[in-house]
PDB file of N, CA and C in Angstrom:
ATOM      1  N   UNK A   1       0.652  -1.050  -0.010  1.00 49.00           N
ATOM      2  CA  UNK A   1      -0.149   0.071   0.028  1.00 49.00           C
ATOM      3  C   UNK A   1       0.882   1.318  -0.091  1.00 49.00           C
ATOM      4  N   UNK A   2       1.987   1.117   0.813  1.00 49.00           N
ATOM      5  CA  UNK A   2       2.818   2.421   1.020  1.00 49.00           C
ATOM      6  C   UNK A   2       3.549   2.798  -0.501  1.00 49.00           C
ATOM      7  N   UNK A   3       3.943   1.676  -1.176  1.00 50.00           N
ATOM      8  CA  UNK A   3       4.548   1.790  -2.369  1.00 50.00           C
ATOM      9  C   UNK A   3       3.583   2.452  -3.396  1.00 50.00           C
ATOM     10  N   UNK A   4       2.192   1.971  -3.228  1.00 47.00           N
ATOM     11  CA  UNK A   4       1.228   2.667  -4.274  1.00 47.00           C
ATOM     12  C   UNK A   4       0.988   4.093  -3.991  1.00 47.00           C
ATOM     13  N   UNK A   5       1.036   4.361  -2.635  1.00 48.00           N
ATOM     14  CA  UNK A   5       0.927   6.054  -2.466  1.00 48.00           C
ATOM     15  C   UNK A   5       2.001   6.771  -2.994  1.00 48.00           C
ATOM     16  N   UNK A   6       3.072   6.079  -2.728  1.00 47.00           N
ATOM     17  CA  UNK A   6       4.358   7.104  -3.371  1.00 47.00           C
ATOM     18  C   UNK A   6       4.473   7.002  -4.576  1.00 47.00           C
ATOM     19  N   UNK A   7       3.721   6.074  -5.615  1.00 52.00           N
ATOM     20  CA  UNK A   7       3.913   6.131  -6.952  1.00 52.00           C
ATOM     21  C   UNK A   7       2.772   7.128  -7.296  1.00 52.00           C
ATOM     22  N   UNK A   8       1.664   7.412  -6.760  1.00 50.00           N
ATOM     23  CA  UNK A   8       0.612   8.276  -7.030  1.00 50.00           C
ATOM     24  C   UNK A   8       1.298   9.678  -6.812  1.00 50.00           C
ATOM     25  N   UNK A   9       1.746   9.872  -5.658  1.00 49.00           N
ATOM     26  CA  UNK A   9       2.608  11.038  -5.422  1.00 49.00           C
ATOM     27  C   UNK A   9       3.503  11.482  -6.231  1.00 49.00           C
ATOM     28  N   UNK A  10       4.228  10.755  -6.792  1.00 49.00           N
ATOM     29  CA  UNK A  10       5.366  10.939  -7.685  1.00 49.00           C
ATOM     30  C   UNK A  10       4.546  11.252  -9.027  1.00 49.00           C
ATOM     31  N   UNK A  11       3.473  10.744  -9.523  1.00 48.00           N
ATOM     32  CA  UNK A  11       2.798  11.024 -10.782  1.00 48.00           C
ATOM     33  C   UNK A  11       2.159  12.305 -10.474  1.00 48.00           C
ATOM     34  N   UNK A  12       1.618  12.639  -9.489  1.00 48.00           N
ATOM     35  CA  UNK A  12       1.181  13.985  -9.212  1.00 48.00           C
ATOM     36  C   UNK A  12       2.069  15.044  -9.207  1.00 48.00           C
ATOM     37  N   UNK A  13       3.162  14.920  -8.687  1.00 48.00           N
ATOM     38  CA  UNK A  13       4.228  15.905  -8.605  1.00 48.00           C
ATOM     39  C   UNK A  13       4.640  16.182  -9.952  1.00 48.00           C
ATOM     40  N   UNK A  14       5.065  15.115 -11.000  1.00 47.00           N
ATOM     41  CA  UNK A  14       5.439  15.174 -12.209  1.00 47.00           C
ATOM     42  C   UNK A  14       4.350  15.952 -12.926  1.00 47.00           C
ATOM     43  N   UNK A  15       3.038  15.611 -12.767  1.00 49.00           N
ATOM     44  CA  UNK A  15       1.944  16.239 -13.676  1.00 49.00           C
ATOM     45  C   UNK A  15       2.035  17.613 -13.279  1.00 49.00           C
ATOM     46  N   UNK A  16       2.062  18.268 -12.186  1.00 46.00           N
ATOM     47  CA  UNK A  16       2.142  19.457 -11.806  1.00 46.00           C
ATOM     48  C   UNK A  16       3.394  20.263 -12.308  1.00 46.00           C
ATOM     49  N   UNK A  17       4.314  19.670 -12.567  1.00 47.00           N
ATOM     50  CA  UNK A  17       5.611  20.331 -13.167  1.00 47.00           C
ATOM     51  C   UNK A  17       5.297  20.360 -14.647  1.00 47.00           C
ATOM     52  N   UNK A  18       4.677  19.522 -15.206  1.00 46.00           N
ATOM     53  CA  UNK A  18       4.585  19.437 -16.547  1.00 46.00           C
ATOM     54  C   UNK A  18       3.415  20.967 -16.802  1.00 46.00           C
ATOM     55  N   UNK A  19       2.337  20.890 -16.317  1.00 45.00           N
ATOM     56  CA  UNK A  19       1.453  21.789 -16.202  1.00 45.00           C
ATOM     57  C   UNK A  19       1.929  23.033 -16.039  1.00 45.00           C
ATOM     58  N   UNK A  20       2.795  23.118 -14.830  1.00 47.00           N
ATOM     59  CA  UNK A  20       3.195  24.596 -14.564  1.00 47.00           C
ATOM     60  C   UNK A  20       4.188  25.146 -15.703  1.00 47.00           C
ATOM     61  N   UNK A  21       4.956  24.008 -16.218  1.00 49.00           N
ATOM     62  CA  UNK A  21       6.055  24.601 -17.291  1.00 49.00           C
ATOM     63  C   UNK A  21       5.476  24.833 -18.712  1.00 49.00           C
ATOM     64  N   UNK A  22       4.203  24.350 -19.056  1.00 50.00           N
ATOM     65  CA  UNK A  22       3.768  24.658 -20.017  1.00 50.00           C
ATOM     66  C   UNK A  22       2.594  25.975 -20.250  1.00 50.00           C
ATOM     67  N   UNK A  23       2.564  26.490 -19.080  1.00 46.00           N
ATOM     68  CA  UNK A  23       1.863  27.692 -19.105  1.00 46.00           C
ATOM     69  C   UNK A  23       2.259  28.871 -19.913  1.00 46.00           C
ATOM     70  N   UNK A  24       1.375  29.491 -20.978  1.00 54.00           N
ATOM     71  CA  UNK A  24       1.751  30.389 -21.652  1.00 54.00           C
ATOM     72  C   UNK A  24       2.051  31.770 -21.187  1.00 54.00           C
ATOM     73  N   UNK A  25       1.425  32.108 -19.895  1.00 54.00           N
ATOM     74  CA  UNK A  25       1.384  33.441 -19.332  1.00 54.00           C
ATOM     75  C   UNK A  25       2.335  33.611 -18.271  1.00 54.00           C
ATOM     76  N   UNK A  26       3.337  32.636 -18.239  1.00 52.00           N
ATOM     77  CA  UNK A  26       4.671  33.021 -17.567  1.00 52.00           C
ATOM     78  C   UNK A  26       5.603  33.232 -18.537  1.00 52.00           C
ATOM     79  N   UNK A  27       6.319  34.487 -18.347  1.00 50.00           N
ATOM     80  CA  UNK A  27       7.465  35.102 -18.988  1.00 50.00           C
ATOM     81  C   UNK A  27       8.660  35.304 -17.934  1.00 50.00           C
ATOM     82  N   UNK A  28       9.972  34.625 -18.273  1.00 50.00           N
ATOM     83  CA  UNK A  28      10.973  34.967 -17.431  1.00 50.00           C
ATOM     84  C   UNK A  28      11.693  35.996 -18.194  1.00 50.00           C
ATOM     85  N   UNK A  29      12.133  37.056 -17.362  1.00 49.00           N
ATOM     86  CA  UNK A  29      12.591  38.411 -17.862  1.00 49.00           C
ATOM     87  C   UNK A  29      13.983  38.169 -17.909  1.00 49.00           C
ATOM     88  N   UNK A  30      14.556  38.551 -19.233  1.00 48.00           N
ATOM     89  CA  UNK A  30      16.045  38.298 -19.218  1.00 48.00           C
ATOM     90  C   UNK A  30      16.983  39.298 -18.203  1.00 48.00           C
ATOM     91  N   UNK A  31      18.264  39.063 -18.101  1.00 47.00           N
ATOM     92  CA  UNK A  31      18.958  39.948 -17.348  1.00 47.00           C
ATOM     93  C   UNK A  31      19.101  41.400 -17.901  1.00 47.00           C
ATOM     94  N   UNK A  32      18.677  42.370 -16.932  1.00 46.00           N
ATOM     95  CA  UNK A  32      18.678  43.799 -17.623  1.00 46.00           C
ATOM     96  C   UNK A  32      19.965  44.365 -17.734  1.00 46.00           C
ATOM     97  N   UNK A  33      20.161  44.762 -19.215  1.00 48.00           N
ATOM     98  CA  UNK A  33      21.506  45.007 -19.759  1.00 48.00           C
ATOM     99  C   UNK A  33      21.301  46.556 -19.908  1.00 48.00           C
ATOM    100  N   UNK A  34      22.334  47.492 -19.530  1.00 60.00           N
ATOM    101  CA  UNK A  34      22.381  48.686 -19.936  1.00 60.00           C
ATOM    102  C   UNK A  34      22.032  48.952 -21.622  1.00 60.00           C
ATOM    103  N   UNK A  35      21.270  49.590 -22.255  1.00 84.00           N
ATOM    104  CA  UNK A  35      21.207  49.780 -23.439  1.00 84.00           C
ATOM    105  C   UNK A  35      21.164  51.159 -23.988  1.00 84.00           C
ATOM    106  N   UNK A  36      21.849  51.441 -24.973  1.00 90.00           N
ATOM    107  CA  UNK A  36      21.864  52.763 -25.431  1.00 90.00           C
ATOM    108  C   UNK A  36      21.203  52.767 -26.883  1.00 90.00           C
ATOM    109  N   UNK A  37      20.569  53.926 -27.082  1.00 92.00           N
ATOM    110  CA  UNK A  37      19.912  54.072 -28.552  1.00 92.00           C
ATOM    111  C   UNK A  37      20.159  55.272 -29.212  1.00 92.00           C
ATOM    112  N   UNK A  38      20.365  55.224 -30.727  1.00 94.00           N
ATOM    113  CA  UNK A  38      20.493  56.355 -31.574  1.00 94.00           C
ATOM    114  C   UNK A  38      19.342  56.444 -32.455  1.00 94.00           C
ATOM    115  N   UNK A  39      18.618  57.663 -32.192  1.00 94.00           N
ATOM    116  CA  UNK A  39      17.469  57.808 -33.258  1.00 94.00           C
ATOM    117  C   UNK A  39      18.203  58.763 -34.425  1.00 94.00           C
ATOM    118  N   UNK A  40      18.051  58.219 -35.574  1.00 95.00           N
ATOM    119  CA  UNK A  40      18.404  58.847 -36.759  1.00 95.00           C
ATOM    120  C   UNK A  40      17.578  59.166 -37.653  1.00 95.00           C
ATOM    121  N   UNK A  41      17.371  60.408 -38.014  1.00 95.00           N
ATOM    122  CA  UNK A  41      16.272  61.149 -38.971  1.00 95.00           C
ATOM    123  C   UNK A  41      17.088  61.777 -40.222  1.00 95.00           C
ATOM    124  N   UNK A  42      16.558  62.129 -41.104  1.00 95.00           N
ATOM    125  CA  UNK A  42      16.924  62.896 -42.325  1.00 95.00           C
ATOM    126  C   UNK A  42      16.014  63.568 -43.145  1.00 95.00           C
ATOM    127  N   UNK A  43      16.722  64.450 -43.630  1.00 95.00           N
ATOM    128  CA  UNK A  43      15.829  65.225 -44.815  1.00 95.00           C
ATOM    129  C   UNK A  43      16.555  65.268 -46.140  1.00 95.00           C
ATOM    130  N   UNK A  44      15.863  64.694 -47.107  1.00 96.00           N
ATOM    131  CA  UNK A  44      14.673  63.823 -47.121  1.00 96.00           C
ATOM    132  C   UNK A  44      14.696  62.392 -46.111  1.00 96.00           C
ATOM    133  N   UNK A  45      13.554  62.134 -45.779  1.00 97.00           N
ATOM    134  CA  UNK A  45      13.541  60.823 -45.053  1.00 97.00           C
ATOM    135  C   UNK A  45      13.540  59.582 -46.118  1.00 97.00           C
ATOM    136  N   UNK A  46      13.717  58.590 -45.272  1.00 97.00           N
ATOM    137  CA  UNK A  46      13.903  57.090 -46.214  1.00 97.00           C
ATOM    138  C   UNK A  46      15.307  56.929 -46.619  1.00 97.00           C
ATOM    139  N   UNK A  47      16.605  57.700 -46.196  1.00 97.00           N
ATOM    140  CA  UNK A  47      17.973  57.164 -46.389  1.00 97.00           C
ATOM    141  C   UNK A  47      18.254  55.887 -45.753  1.00 97.00           C
ATOM    142  N   UNK A  48      19.128  55.093 -46.430  1.00 97.00           N
ATOM    143  CA  UNK A  48      19.362  53.751 -45.932  1.00 97.00           C
ATOM    144  C   UNK A  48      20.306  54.074 -44.707  1.00 97.00           C
ATOM    145  N   UNK A  49      20.519  53.381 -43.510  1.00 97.00           N
ATOM    146  CA  UNK A  49      21.348  53.548 -42.619  1.00 97.00           C
ATOM    147  C   UNK A  49      22.405  52.465 -42.408  1.00 97.00           C
ATOM    148  N   UNK A  50      23.797  52.958 -42.350  1.00 97.00           N
ATOM    149  CA  UNK A  50      24.709  51.900 -42.328  1.00 97.00           C
ATOM    150  C   UNK A  50      25.504  52.386 -41.051  1.00 97.00           C
ATOM    151  N   UNK A  51      26.016  51.309 -40.200  1.00 95.00           N
ATOM    152  CA  UNK A  51      26.898  51.365 -39.036  1.00 95.00           C
ATOM    153  C   UNK A  51      28.268  50.810 -39.097  1.00 95.00           C
ATOM    154  N   UNK A  52      29.353  51.505 -39.181  1.00 92.00           N
ATOM    155  CA  UNK A  52      30.426  50.990 -39.350  1.00 92.00           C
ATOM    156  C   UNK A  52      30.518  50.238 -40.796  1.00 92.00           C
ATOM    157  N   UNK A  53      29.931  50.741 -41.806  1.00 93.00           N
ATOM    158  CA  UNK A  53      30.019  50.211 -43.010  1.00 93.00           C
ATOM    159  C   UNK A  53      28.983  48.991 -43.300  1.00 93.00           C
ATOM    160  N   UNK A  54      28.153  48.642 -42.301  1.00 94.00           N
ATOM    161  CA  UNK A  54      27.193  47.584 -42.489  1.00 94.00           C
ATOM    162  C   UNK A  54      25.716  48.168 -42.536  1.00 94.00           C
ATOM    163  N   UNK A  55      25.243  47.504 -43.580  1.00 96.00           N
ATOM    164  CA  UNK A  55      23.804  48.033 -43.684  1.00 96.00           C
ATOM    165  C   UNK A  55      22.849  47.303 -42.760  1.00 96.00           C
ATOM    166  N   UNK A  56      22.293  48.254 -42.002  1.00 96.00           N
ATOM    167  CA  UNK A  56      21.324  47.964 -40.930  1.00 96.00           C
ATOM    168  C   UNK A  56      20.010  47.577 -41.393  1.00 96.00           C
ATOM    169  N   UNK A  57      19.840  47.715 -42.578  1.00 96.00           N
ATOM    170  CA  UNK A  57      18.260  47.304 -43.274  1.00 96.00           C
ATOM    171  C   UNK A  57      17.287  48.095 -42.543  1.00 96.00           C
ATOM    172  N   UNK A  58      17.726  49.305 -42.267  1.00 96.00           N
ATOM    173  CA  UNK A  58      16.870  50.241 -41.781  1.00 96.00           C
ATOM    174  C   UNK A  58      16.707  51.626 -42.531  1.00 96.00           C
ATOM    175  N   UNK A  59      15.740  52.343 -42.502  1.00 97.00           N
ATOM    176  CA  UNK A  59      15.855  53.681 -43.225  1.00 97.00           C
ATOM    177  C   UNK A  59      15.311  54.837 -42.394  1.00 97.00           C
ATOM    178  N   UNK A  60      15.644  55.942 -42.555  1.00 96.00           N
ATOM    179  CA  UNK A  60      15.115  57.050 -41.749  1.00 96.00           C
ATOM    180  C   UNK A  60      13.947  57.380 -41.751  1.00 96.00           C
ATOM    181  N   UNK A  61      13.028  57.802 -40.757  1.00 96.00           N
ATOM    182  CA  UNK A  61      13.652  57.902 -39.499  1.00 96.00           C
ATOM    183  C   UNK A  61      13.735  56.433 -38.742  1.00 96.00           C
ATOM    184  N   UNK A  62      14.712  56.183 -37.778  1.00 95.00           N
ATOM    185  CA  UNK A  62      14.703  54.960 -37.133  1.00 95.00           C
ATOM    186  C   UNK A  62      15.397  54.964 -35.794  1.00 95.00           C
ATOM    187  N   UNK A  63      14.911  54.206 -34.821  1.00 95.00           N
ATOM    188  CA  UNK A  63      15.771  53.909 -33.660  1.00 95.00           C
ATOM    189  C   UNK A  63      16.427  52.654 -33.951  1.00 95.00           C
ATOM    190  N   UNK A  64      17.809  53.151 -33.443  1.00 94.00           N
ATOM    191  CA  UNK A  64      19.006  51.877 -33.503  1.00 94.00           C
ATOM    192  C   UNK A  64      19.115  51.537 -31.947  1.00 94.00           C
ATOM    193  N   UNK A  65      18.887  50.099 -31.845  1.00 91.00           N
ATOM    194  CA  UNK A  65      19.101  49.783 -30.198  1.00 91.00           C
ATOM    195  C   UNK A  65      20.312  48.990 -30.100  1.00 91.00           C
ATOM    196  N   UNK A  66      20.783  48.812 -29.076  1.00 91.00           N
ATOM    197  CA  UNK A  66      22.016  47.994 -28.370  1.00 91.00           C
ATOM    198  C   UNK A  66      23.295  48.677 -29.128  1.00 91.00           C
ATOM    199  N   UNK A  67      23.309  49.850 -29.120  1.00 91.00           N
ATOM    200  CA  UNK A  67      24.472  50.594 -29.761  1.00 91.00           C
ATOM    201  C   UNK A  67      25.632  50.800 -28.555  1.00 91.00           C
ATOM    202  N   UNK A  68      26.746  50.256 -29.041  1.00 90.00           N
ATOM    203  CA  UNK A  68      27.745  50.248 -28.028  1.00 90.00           C
ATOM    204  C   UNK A  68      28.285  51.488 -27.807  1.00 90.00           C
ATOM    205  N   UNK A  69      28.981  51.755 -26.448  1.00 90.00           N
ATOM    206  CA  UNK A  69      29.273  53.011 -25.823  1.00 90.00           C
ATOM    207  C   UNK A  69      30.705  53.453 -26.773  1.00 90.00           C
ATOM    208  N   UNK A  70      30.894  54.713 -26.783  1.00 91.00           N
ATOM    209  CA  UNK A  70      32.028  55.270 -27.602  1.00 91.00           C
ATOM    210  C   UNK A  70      31.644  55.917 -28.560  1.00 91.00           C
ATOM    211  N   UNK A  71      32.541  56.171 -29.481  1.00 94.00           N
ATOM    212  CA  UNK A  71      32.268  56.975 -30.808  1.00 94.00           C
ATOM    213  C   UNK A  71      31.652  55.805 -31.839  1.00 94.00           C
ATOM    214  N   UNK A  72      30.535  56.119 -32.708  1.00 94.00           N
ATOM    215  CA  UNK A  72      30.205  55.330 -33.483  1.00 94.00           C
ATOM    216  C   UNK A  72      29.775  56.032 -34.629  1.00 94.00           C
ATOM    217  N   UNK A  73      30.312  55.254 -35.772  1.00 96.00           N
ATOM    218  CA  UNK A  73      30.227  55.915 -37.023  1.00 96.00           C
ATOM    219  C   UNK A  73      28.906  55.452 -37.827  1.00 96.00           C
ATOM    220  N   UNK A  74      28.292  56.185 -38.343  1.00 96.00           N
ATOM    221  CA  UNK A  74      27.008  55.955 -39.169  1.00 96.00           C
ATOM    222  C   UNK A  74      27.036  56.766 -40.609  1.00 96.00           C
ATOM    223  N   UNK A  75      26.530  56.091 -41.526  1.00 97.00           N
ATOM    224  CA  UNK A  75      26.538  56.637 -42.755  1.00 97.00           C
ATOM    225  C   UNK A  75      25.041  56.366 -43.474  1.00 97.00           C
ATOM    226  N   UNK A  76      24.503  57.640 -43.951  1.00 96.00           N
ATOM    227  CA  UNK A  76      23.149  57.665 -44.742  1.00 96.00           C
ATOM    228  C   UNK A  76      23.337  57.445 -46.104  1.00 96.00           C
ATOM    229  N   UNK A  77      22.668  56.851 -46.765  1.00 97.00           N
ATOM    230  CA  UNK A  77      22.604  56.932 -48.317  1.00 97.00           C
ATOM    231  C   UNK A  77      21.395  56.869 -49.060  1.00 97.00           C
ATOM    232  N   UNK A  78      21.192  57.836 -49.948  1.00 97.00           N
ATOM    233  CA  UNK A  78      19.977  58.120 -50.549  1.00 97.00           C
ATOM    234  C   UNK A  78      19.901  58.350 -51.985  1.00 97.00           C
ATOM    235  N   UNK A  79      19.460  57.750 -52.781  1.00 97.00           N
ATOM    236  CA  UNK A  79      19.520  57.870 -54.318  1.00 97.00           C
ATOM    237  C   UNK A  79      19.598  59.521 -54.770  1.00 97.00           C
ATOM    238  N   UNK A  80      20.507  59.983 -55.386  1.00 97.00           N
ATOM    239  CA  UNK A  80      20.464  61.094 -55.918  1.00 97.00           C
ATOM    240  C   UNK A  80      21.008  62.359 -54.798  1.00 97.00           C
ATOM    241  N   UNK A  81      21.616  61.850 -53.704  1.00 97.00           N
ATOM    242  CA  UNK A  81      22.020  62.718 -52.710  1.00 97.00           C
ATOM    243  C   UNK A  81      23.441  62.043 -52.355  1.00 97.00           C
ATOM    244  N   UNK A  82      24.422  63.180 -51.824  1.00 96.00           N
ATOM    245  CA  UNK A  82      25.728  62.575 -51.532  1.00 96.00           C
ATOM    246  C   UNK A  82      25.701  61.672 -50.052  1.00 96.00           C
ATOM    247  N   UNK A  83      26.386  60.684 -50.067  1.00 96.00           N
ATOM    248  CA  UNK A  83      26.459  59.960 -48.867  1.00 96.00           C
ATOM    249  C   UNK A  83      26.811  60.878 -47.641  1.00 96.00           C
ATOM    250  N   UNK A  84      26.309  60.781 -46.532  1.00 95.00           N
ATOM    251  CA  UNK A  84      26.626  61.459 -45.377  1.00 95.00           C
ATOM    252  C   UNK A  84      27.020  60.615 -44.253  1.00 95.00           C
ATOM    253  N   UNK A  85      28.433  60.742 -43.893  1.00 95.00           N
ATOM    254  CA  UNK A  85      29.030  59.925 -42.731  1.00 95.00           C
ATOM    255  C   UNK A  85      29.037  61.010 -41.782  1.00 95.00           C
ATOM    256  N   UNK A  86      28.832  60.307 -40.345  1.00 94.00           N
ATOM    257  CA  UNK A  86      28.549  61.334 -39.098  1.00 94.00           C
ATOM    258  C   UNK A  86      29.113  60.436 -37.812  1.00 94.00           C
ATOM    259  N   UNK A  87      29.562  61.034 -36.825  1.00 94.00           N
ATOM    260  CA  UNK A  87      29.852  60.231 -35.698  1.00 94.00           C
ATOM    261  C   UNK A  87      29.146  60.697 -34.477  1.00 94.00           C
ATOM    262  N   UNK A  88      28.660  59.699 -33.805  1.00 93.00           N
ATOM    263  CA  UNK A  88      28.018  60.090 -32.399  1.00 93.00           C
ATOM    264  C   UNK A  88      28.464  59.481 -31.388  1.00 93.00           C
ATOM    265  N   UNK A  89      28.695  60.152 -30.372  1.00 92.00           N
ATOM    266  CA  UNK A  89      29.339  59.899 -29.015  1.00 92.00           C
ATOM    267  C   UNK A  89      28.294  59.153 -27.993  1.00 92.00           C
ATOM    268  N   UNK A  90      28.348  57.761 -27.964  1.00 91.00           N
ATOM    269  CA  UNK A  90      27.311  57.160 -27.148  1.00 91.00           C
ATOM    270  C   UNK A  90      27.851  56.710 -25.823  1.00 91.00           C
ATOM    271  N   UNK A  91      27.132  56.896 -24.702  1.00 89.00           N
ATOM    272  CA  UNK A  91      27.537  56.438 -23.336  1.00 89.00           C
ATOM    273  C   UNK A  91      26.336  55.345 -23.013  1.00 89.00           C
ATOM    274  N   UNK A  92      26.690  54.712 -21.901  1.00 87.00           N
ATOM    275  CA  UNK A  92      25.968  53.711 -21.428  1.00 87.00           C
ATOM    276  C   UNK A  92      24.417  54.244 -21.259  1.00 87.00           C
ATOM    277  N   UNK A  93      23.552  53.446 -21.413  1.00 87.00           N
ATOM    278  CA  UNK A  93      22.071  53.619 -21.096  1.00 87.00           C
ATOM    279  C   UNK A  93      21.642  55.010 -21.663  1.00 87.00           C
ATOM    280  N   UNK A  94      22.292  55.666 -22.868  1.00 88.00           N
ATOM    281  CA  UNK A  94      21.868  56.946 -23.483  1.00 88.00           C
ATOM    282  C   UNK A  94      21.023  56.800 -24.710  1.00 88.00           C
ATOM    283  N   UNK A  95      20.259  58.013 -24.988  1.00 91.00           N
ATOM    284  CA  UNK A  95      19.459  58.069 -26.228  1.00 91.00           C
ATOM    285  C   UNK A  95      20.071  59.310 -26.790  1.00 91.00           C
ATOM    286  N   UNK A  96      20.363  59.159 -27.998  1.00 92.00           N
ATOM    287  CA  UNK A  96      20.792  60.205 -28.971  1.00 92.00           C
ATOM    288  C   UNK A  96      20.065  60.576 -29.971  1.00 92.00           C
ATOM    289  N   UNK A  97      19.784  61.707 -30.427  1.00 94.00           N
ATOM    290  CA  UNK A  97      18.863  61.939 -31.382  1.00 94.00           C
ATOM    291  C   UNK A  97      19.975  62.845 -32.614  1.00 94.00           C
ATOM    292  N   UNK A  98      19.729  62.181 -33.935  1.00 93.00           N
ATOM    293  CA  UNK A  98      20.355  62.986 -34.896  1.00 93.00           C
ATOM    294  C   UNK A  98      19.584  63.355 -35.989  1.00 93.00           C
ATOM    295  N   UNK A  99      19.505  64.402 -36.621  1.00 95.00           N
ATOM    296  CA  UNK A  99      19.003  64.768 -37.903  1.00 95.00           C
ATOM    297  C   UNK A  99      20.049  65.213 -38.901  1.00 95.00           C
ATOM    298  N   UNK A 100      20.107  64.454 -40.033  1.00 94.00           N
ATOM    299  CA  UNK A 100      20.965  65.139 -41.158  1.00 94.00           C
ATOM    300  C   UNK A 100      20.268  65.439 -42.319  1.00 94.00           C
ATOM    301  N   UNK A 101      20.964  66.573 -42.713  1.00 96.00           N
ATOM    302  CA  UNK A 101      20.202  67.394 -43.858  1.00 96.00           C
ATOM    303  C   UNK A 101      21.147  66.879 -45.093  1.00 96.00           C
ATOM    304  N   UNK A 102      20.684  66.064 -46.101  1.00 95.00           N
ATOM    305  CA  UNK A 102      21.408  65.446 -47.023  1.00 95.00           C
ATOM    306  C   UNK A 102      21.644  66.615 -48.112  1.00 95.00           C
ATOM    307  N   UNK A 103      22.534  66.398 -49.028  1.00 95.00           N
ATOM    308  CA  UNK A 103      22.734  67.473 -50.128  1.00 95.00           C
ATOM    309  C   UNK A 103      22.402  66.505 -51.243  1.00 95.00           C
ATOM    310  N   UNK A 104      22.137  67.309 -52.416  1.00 96.00           N
ATOM    311  CA  UNK A 104      21.744  66.714 -53.502  1.00 96.00           C
ATOM    312  C   UNK A 104      23.299  66.762 -54.245  1.00 96.00           C
ATOM    313  N   UNK A 105      23.382  65.523 -55.277  1.00 94.00           N
ATOM    314  CA  UNK A 105      24.538  65.576 -56.201  1.00 94.00           C
ATOM    315  C   UNK A 105      24.707  66.590 -57.149  1.00 94.00           C
TER     316      UNK A 105
END
């Protein structure tokens, strides 16, 4: 009889674990990491944004998240306009706002 009770208790404990683990309303928050953002806008809008020469697949206006601290180099490219390269000084957990007026070729 005692073995049977322990078997049932084990099954109930495992069932509760599975039910709890499958709940969709539980969310485990990731560790909070200081995050810096740069908001880039341009005139005219719609310029492609590059960071350190890499296409970010974003166009202005756009928020760029997870930007490293330090001097960051961005370039805007728009057909019929001269490419515009600029530097932004970024600190931990900061938000920077930049608007670039592009010049026609």
